[in-house]
Amino acid sequence: MSTEKDFLLYIEGLGVSFDGFKAVDGFNFYLNTNTVHVIIGPNGAGKTTVLDLICGKTKATDGSVKFKGSEIRGLKEHEIVRAGIGRKFQNPSIYENLTVLENLEISHPKGRGVFGCLVFQRTPDVVERIQSVAKDIGLQDRLDTEAGVLSHGQKQWLEIGMLLMQNPELLMLDEPVAGMSVREREETAQLIRKISKERSVIVIEHDMEFVKEIADRVTVMHLGKILAEGSMEHVQHDPKVIEVYIGH
Amino acid sequence: MNIKTLFKSKAEVYTTVTLAALVLVVLPLLLPIFRLNLFGKYLTFGFVGVGLVLLWGRCGILSLGQGVFFGLGGYCMAMFLKLEASDPISTKIQSTPGIPDFMDWNQITKLPWFWEPFKSFPFAMAAILVIPTLVAFGIGWAMFRRRVGGVYFAIITQAIALIISLGIDGNQGYTGGRNGITDLRTLLGMDIRSNVSQYIIYYISALLLFACILFGKYIINSRMGRVLVAIRDREDRVRFSGYDVAMCRSFVFALAALFSGIGGAMFVLQVGFMSPSLIGIVPSIEMVIFAAVGGRLSVIGAVYGVLIVNLGKTTFSEAFPELWLFLMGGTFIAVVMFFPDGLAGLTEPGGPLSKLWQKWGARLLPGLARRIAENHSSTATTTVLAEKTALNEVTNATK
């Protein structure tokens, strides 16, 4: 019997209600290390809310979230980030006025306190780390470009790169391929496969082809609850899932 | 730290050097002491301007209550000077000698407890630095932690400015009331009204102002500067990059207050009084206008803004006192509409002035333009070379 210590992320009975409306209810979720776990579900199923609850953007009303065995529910957002959880938003959320290099640099975990910010220096190891991340996200030639002029897909990658700079053990990506071309999707899938060798990734996605390509495990949500969980193969043939996706 | 980390463009170096030459050499030589003293008074608003650039321009926090911190610093200085001026001998005609005159007029017979420590010079100097900073940090932390921002923050700071100025106004016996603390004479025995000490005080404020400008530039070009801009533009992303946004905001608010407090103290030394009329809503908003006219993104621009608007204020209000406020309002609207980055925006590379130069200057003065262009490219090559050597050194060091 596995215990909470064996999982990277161990969520039990997580729930939140907004004025009596239960957006997420009794959510149980167990995540192993080095896994890509995709959450799918129709609009309004509560997928994004789950990510918000984990990263502290929305405060949960019940349940527990344990990361590496310790409770993180109730911590402030930046404390959760510093514990090792990175979050990418649905719309690319980067600093448009800064260059790609500066965007990555600002995400470097060294010197995040007030004093640290004042004395932070661009040392060789910082530059090296920026270059290696930029290579992973395919922006190594665009380091001095202002981020605002990047294409939509490149902005999405840049945001993933900013998270990689923090070297989190858990990465949460909210619809990373929304608005991407077919080729960009393929590259993103490769990127996710690559980064999941060293960490776990939770992905919210609508695009089933993409999900099939990346997912180790899939959770289907509907109306704030878990409808089914298992391999893609398994959930695809689950009658409840078919009912939700086709029956409406 | 080298010069390159402080100045991003050549224009910045020129504007800073020009200001330094103007303030430290040209004006003291040209102006009679009365005008220089007036100019020294404007410089003290420059401290507030530098703070506002970091706070408002860079971090997007509009404070309409910077007068409060200017006033706190000023009152700390004024209380020390007033106690020095109120020795028992010069106040022997009062019913209680040895206390400030306005206390005596208000039937107070004993120095209030919070005035006592201001007899000490080191305490008063520390208070000038610490009190505005702590008050701002307290207000900031209470609000930013609750995610109060934008317009709400501006309104609350405005309310605080009103409350404090009314509070000082209403407690005449303890604070000097509406008249303020007046009739300040000496600082550690030196007559602050004599010509020599006016020059000394002018130079001290000018040097302190340049220290604040350089520190402001250092912050803007440090990681903190980028984090402040990032907070202004994408607060959530900064939070989810692991920064404590409320702490960063409180820090910059406290820093702006520290600068303002120093400005207030220097104001008292040059003008010889402090009153609630410098704390309330109107002066607080005026300070924002100074910064906006000069350029809210550039510390040096804001100082130019302070000086130009105040010069205008003195000149025009001597000639047309009743029209001045309309003119200032009009200037503010014009700047916001046509030059959102203020005067500093004009001198930036790609700004209107450099475009004008490219269009006309280059045509009228082809020889000069070519020479400048050659100079530029040769310095550019040297910079690139210097950077390459620096990079090599770094790589060698890592090996």
GROMACS .gro file of N, CA, C and O in nm, chain B residues 32-88:
model
  228
  280PRO      N    1   2.226   8.533  -0.750
  280PRO     CA    2   2.245   8.589  -0.616
  280PRO      C    3   2.192   8.490  -0.513
  280PRO      O    4   2.110   8.405  -0.545
  281ILE      N    5   2.239   8.501  -0.389
  281ILE     CA    6   2.207   8.399  -0.290
  281ILE      C    7   2.057   8.381  -0.269
  281ILE      O    8   2.009   8.270  -0.249
  282PHE      N    9   1.980   8.491  -0.283
  282PHE     CA   10   1.836   8.478  -0.263
  282PHE      C   11   1.776   8.383  -0.366
  282PHE      O   12   1.700   8.292  -0.334
  283ARG      N   13   1.813   8.401  -0.493
  283ARG     CA   14   1.762   8.313  -0.600
  283ARG      C   15   1.817   8.172  -0.586
  283ARG      O   16   1.747   8.074  -0.612
  284LEU      N   17   1.942   8.162  -0.545
  284LEU     CA   18   2.001   8.030  -0.530
  284LEU      C   19   1.929   7.953  -0.420
  284LEU      O   20   1.901   7.833  -0.433
  285ASN      N   21   1.896   8.023  -0.314
  285ASN     CA   22   1.824   7.962  -0.204
  285ASN      C   23   1.687   7.911  -0.250
  285ASN      O   24   1.643   7.802  -0.215
  286LEU      N   25   1.624   7.992  -0.337
  286LEU     CA   26   1.495   7.952  -0.393
  286LEU      C   27   1.512   7.825  -0.476
  286LEU      O   28   1.432   7.731  -0.468
  287PHE      N   29   1.621   7.823  -0.553
  287PHE     CA   30   1.650   7.707  -0.636
  287PHE      C   31   1.680   7.584  -0.548
  287PHE      O   32   1.638   7.473  -0.579
  288GLY      N   33   1.749   7.609  -0.438
  288GLY     CA   34   1.775   7.501  -0.343
  288GLY      C   35   1.647   7.442  -0.289
  288GLY      O   36   1.635   7.322  -0.267
  289LYS      N   37   1.547   7.528  -0.271
  289LYS     CA   38   1.416   7.481  -0.225
  289LYS      C   39   1.356   7.389  -0.331
  289LYS      O   40   1.301   7.283  -0.298
  290TYR      N   41   1.367   7.425  -0.458
  290TYR     CA   42   1.314   7.337  -0.562
  290TYR      C   43   1.384   7.201  -0.560
  290TYR      O   44   1.323   7.097  -0.580
  291LEU      N   45   1.515   7.206  -0.537
  291LEU     CA   46   1.591   7.080  -0.537
  291LEU      C   47   1.534   6.983  -0.434
  291LEU      O   48   1.535   6.863  -0.454
  292THR      N   49   1.484   7.037  -0.323
  292THR     CA   50   1.434   6.946  -0.220
  292THR      C   51   1.309   6.872  -0.267
  292THR      O   52   1.283   6.762  -0.224
  293PHE      N   53   1.233   6.934  -0.360
  293PHE     CA   54   1.120   6.859  -0.418
  293PHE      C   55   1.172   6.752  -0.514
  293PHE      O   56   1.102   6.656  -0.545
  294GLY      N   57   1.294   6.773  -0.562
  294GLY     CA   58   1.355   6.673  -0.650
  294GLY      C   59   1.368   6.537  -0.582
  294GLY      O   60   1.355   6.434  -0.647
  295PHE      N   61   1.392   6.539  -0.451
  295PHE     CA   62   1.401   6.412  -0.378
  295PHE      C   63   1.270   6.335  -0.392
  295PHE      O   64   1.269   6.214  -0.412
  296VAL      N   65   1.159   6.408  -0.377
  296VAL     CA   66   1.028   6.344  -0.390
  296VAL      C   67   1.012   6.290  -0.532
  296VAL      O   68   0.962   6.179  -0.552
  297GLY      N   69   1.059   6.370  -0.629
  297GLY     CA   70   1.048   6.329  -0.768
  297GLY      C   71   1.121   6.198  -0.796
  297GLY      O   72   1.068   6.108  -0.861
  298VAL      N   73   1.243   6.186  -0.741
  298VAL     CA   74   1.319   6.062  -0.762
  298VAL      C   75   1.242   5.943  -0.704
  298VAL      O   76   1.230   5.838  -0.766
  299GLY      N   77   1.187   5.963  -0.585
  299GLY     CA   78   1.109   5.856  -0.523
  299GLY      C   79   0.988   5.819  -0.607
  299GLY      O   80   0.957   5.701  -0.625
  300LEU      N   81   0.922   5.922  -0.662
  300LEU     CA   82   0.801   5.895  -0.741
  300LEU      C   83   0.833   5.818  -0.870
  300LEU      O   84   0.751   5.740  -0.917
  301VAL      N   85   0.952   5.843  -0.926
  301VAL     CA   86   0.989   5.769  -1.047
  301VAL      C   87   0.996   5.619  -1.017
  301VAL      O   88   0.942   5.536  -1.090
  302LEU      N   89   1.061   5.585  -0.906
  302LEU     CA   90   1.071   5.443  -0.871
  302LEU      C   91   0.934   5.387  -0.839
  302LEU      O   92   0.896   5.278  -0.881
  303LEU      N   93   0.857   5.464  -0.761
  303LEU     CA   94   0.730   5.415  -0.709
  303LEU      C   95   0.622   5.412  -0.816
  303LEU      O   96   0.558   5.309  -0.839
  304TRP      N   97   0.607   5.523  -0.884
  304TRP     CA   98   0.494   5.538  -0.978
  304TRP      C   99   0.536   5.496  -1.118
  304TRP      O  100   0.475   5.409  -1.180
  305GLY      N  101   0.644   5.558  -1.167
  305GLY     CA  102   0.687   5.530  -1.305
  305GLY      C  103   0.726   5.384  -1.322
  305GLY      O  104   0.682   5.318  -1.415
  306ARG      N  105   0.809   5.334  -1.233
  306ARG     CA  106   0.862   5.199  -1.250
  306ARG      C  107   0.768   5.093  -1.197
  306ARG      O  108   0.747   4.991  -1.260
  307CYS      N  109   0.714   5.115  -1.077
  307CYS     CA  110   0.635   5.007  -1.015
  307CYS      C  111   0.485   5.027  -1.034
  307CYS      O  112   0.405   4.942  -0.995
  308GLY      N  113   0.444   5.142  -1.090
  308GLY     CA  114   0.302   5.161  -1.118
  308GLY      C  115   0.216   5.191  -0.996
  308GLY      O  116   0.095   5.175  -1.001
  309ILE      N  117   0.279   5.230  -0.885
  309ILE     CA  118   0.200   5.264  -0.766
  309ILE      C  119   0.188   5.416  -0.762
  309ILE      O  120   0.287   5.485  -0.738
  310LEU      N  121   0.069   5.468  -0.785
  310LEU     CA  122   0.051   5.613  -0.779
  310LEU      C  123   0.018   5.653  -0.636
  310LEU      O  124  -0.085   5.613  -0.582
  311SER      N  125   0.108   5.727  -0.576
  311SER     CA  126   0.082   5.776  -0.440
  311SER      C  127   0.053   5.925  -0.449
  311SER      O  128   0.133   6.002  -0.501
  312LEU      N  129  -0.061   5.963  -0.397
  312LEU     CA  130  -0.096   6.106  -0.392
  312LEU      C  131  -0.074   6.158  -0.251
  312LEU      O  132  -0.140   6.250  -0.207
  313GLY      N  133   0.019   6.094  -0.179
  313GLY     CA  134   0.042   6.137  -0.041
  313GLY      C  135   0.190   6.149  -0.010
  313GLY      O  136   0.231   6.135   0.105
  314GLN      N  137   0.273   6.178  -0.112
  314GLN     CA  138   0.417   6.186  -0.083
  314GLN      C  139   0.449   6.306   0.005
  314GLN      O  140   0.551   6.307   0.072
  315GLY      N  141   0.360   6.406   0.006
  315GLY     CA  142   0.379   6.520   0.095
  315GLY      C  143   0.389   6.478   0.240
  315GLY      O  144   0.459   6.540   0.319
  316VAL      N  145   0.320   6.371   0.276
  316VAL     CA  146   0.323   6.322   0.414
  316VAL      C  147   0.466   6.291   0.456
  316VAL      O  148   0.512   6.331   0.563
  317PHE      N  149   0.539   6.222   0.369
  317PHE     CA  150   0.674   6.178   0.407
  317PHE      C  151   0.772   6.295   0.399
  317PHE      O  152   0.863   6.306   0.481
  318PHE      N  153   0.750   6.382   0.301
  318PHE     CA  154   0.825   6.507   0.292
  318PHE      C  155   0.806   6.582   0.424
  318PHE      O  156   0.901   6.628   0.486
  319GLY      N  157   0.681   6.588   0.468
  319GLY     CA  158   0.647   6.659   0.591
  319GLY      C  159   0.706   6.593   0.714
  319GLY      O  160   0.758   6.660   0.803
  320LEU      N  161   0.700   6.458   0.720
  320LEU     CA  162   0.754   6.390   0.838
  320LEU      C  163   0.903   6.420   0.853
  320LEU      O  164   0.950   6.454   0.962
  321GLY      N  165   0.976   6.409   0.743
  321GLY     CA  166   1.118   6.441   0.748
  321GLY      C  167   1.139   6.586   0.787
  321GLY      O  168   1.224   6.618   0.871
  322GLY      N  169   1.058   6.674   0.728
  322GLY     CA  170   1.069   6.816   0.757
  322GLY      C  171   1.038   6.847   0.903
  322GLY      O  172   1.111   6.922   0.968
  323TYR      N  173   0.931   6.787   0.955
  323TYR     CA  174   0.896   6.814   1.095
  323TYR      C  175   1.004   6.763   1.191
  323TYR      O  176   1.032   6.826   1.292
  324CYS      N  177   1.062   6.646   1.160
  324CYS     CA  178   1.169   6.596   1.248
  324CYS      C  179   1.282   6.699   1.256
  324CYS      O  180   1.335   6.727   1.364
  325MET      N  181   1.319   6.754   1.139
  325MET     CA  182   1.425   6.855   1.136
  325MET      C  183   1.380   6.981   1.209
  325MET      O  184   1.452   7.037   1.291
  326ALA      N  185   1.256   7.024   1.181
  326ALA     CA  186   1.206   7.149   1.240
  326ALA      C  187   1.196   7.138   1.392
  326ALA      O  188   1.225   7.235   1.464
  327MET      N  189   1.156   7.021   1.442
  327MET     CA  190   1.144   7.006   1.587
  327MET      C  191   1.280   7.022   1.654
  327MET      O  192   1.294   7.088   1.757
  328PHE      N  193   1.384   6.961   1.591
  328PHE     CA  194   1.519   6.976   1.648
  328PHE      C  195   1.560   7.123   1.647
  328PHE      O  196   1.605   7.176   1.748
  329LEU      N  197   1.540   7.190   1.533
  329LEU     CA  198   1.583   7.330   1.522
  329LEU      C  199   1.505   7.419   1.618
  329LEU      O  200   1.558   7.511   1.677
  330LYS      N  201   1.375   7.387   1.632
  330LYS     CA  202   1.291   7.470   1.719
  330LYS      C  203   1.337   7.459   1.864
  330LYS      O  204   1.342   7.559   1.936
  331LEU      N  205   1.371   7.337   1.905
  331LEU     CA  206   1.417   7.320   2.044
  331LEU      C  207   1.549   7.393   2.065
  331LEU      O  208   1.572   7.452   2.171
  332GLU      N  209   1.634   7.389   1.960
  332GLU     CA  210   1.761   7.461   1.973
  332GLU      C  211   1.736   7.611   1.983
  332GLU      O  212   1.806   7.682   2.055
  333ALA      N  213   1.633   7.658   1.912
  333ALA     CA  214   1.604   7.802   1.914
  333ALA      C  215   1.533   7.844   2.042
  333ALA      O  216   1.521   7.963   2.070
  334SER      N  217   1.478   7.745   2.117
  334SER     CA  218   1.397   7.779   2.234
  334SER      C  219   1.472   7.759   2.364
  334SER      O  220   1.418   7.703   2.460
  335ASP      N  221   1.598   7.803   2.369
  335ASP     CA  222   1.670   7.788   2.496
  335ASP      C  223   1.611   7.885   2.599
  335ASP      O  224   1.549   7.986   2.563
  336PRO      N  225   1.627   7.856   2.727
  336PRO     CA  226   1.560   7.936   2.831
  336PRO      C  227   1.594   8.085   2.825
  336PRO      O  228   1.511   8.169   2.860
   0.00000   0.00000   0.00000
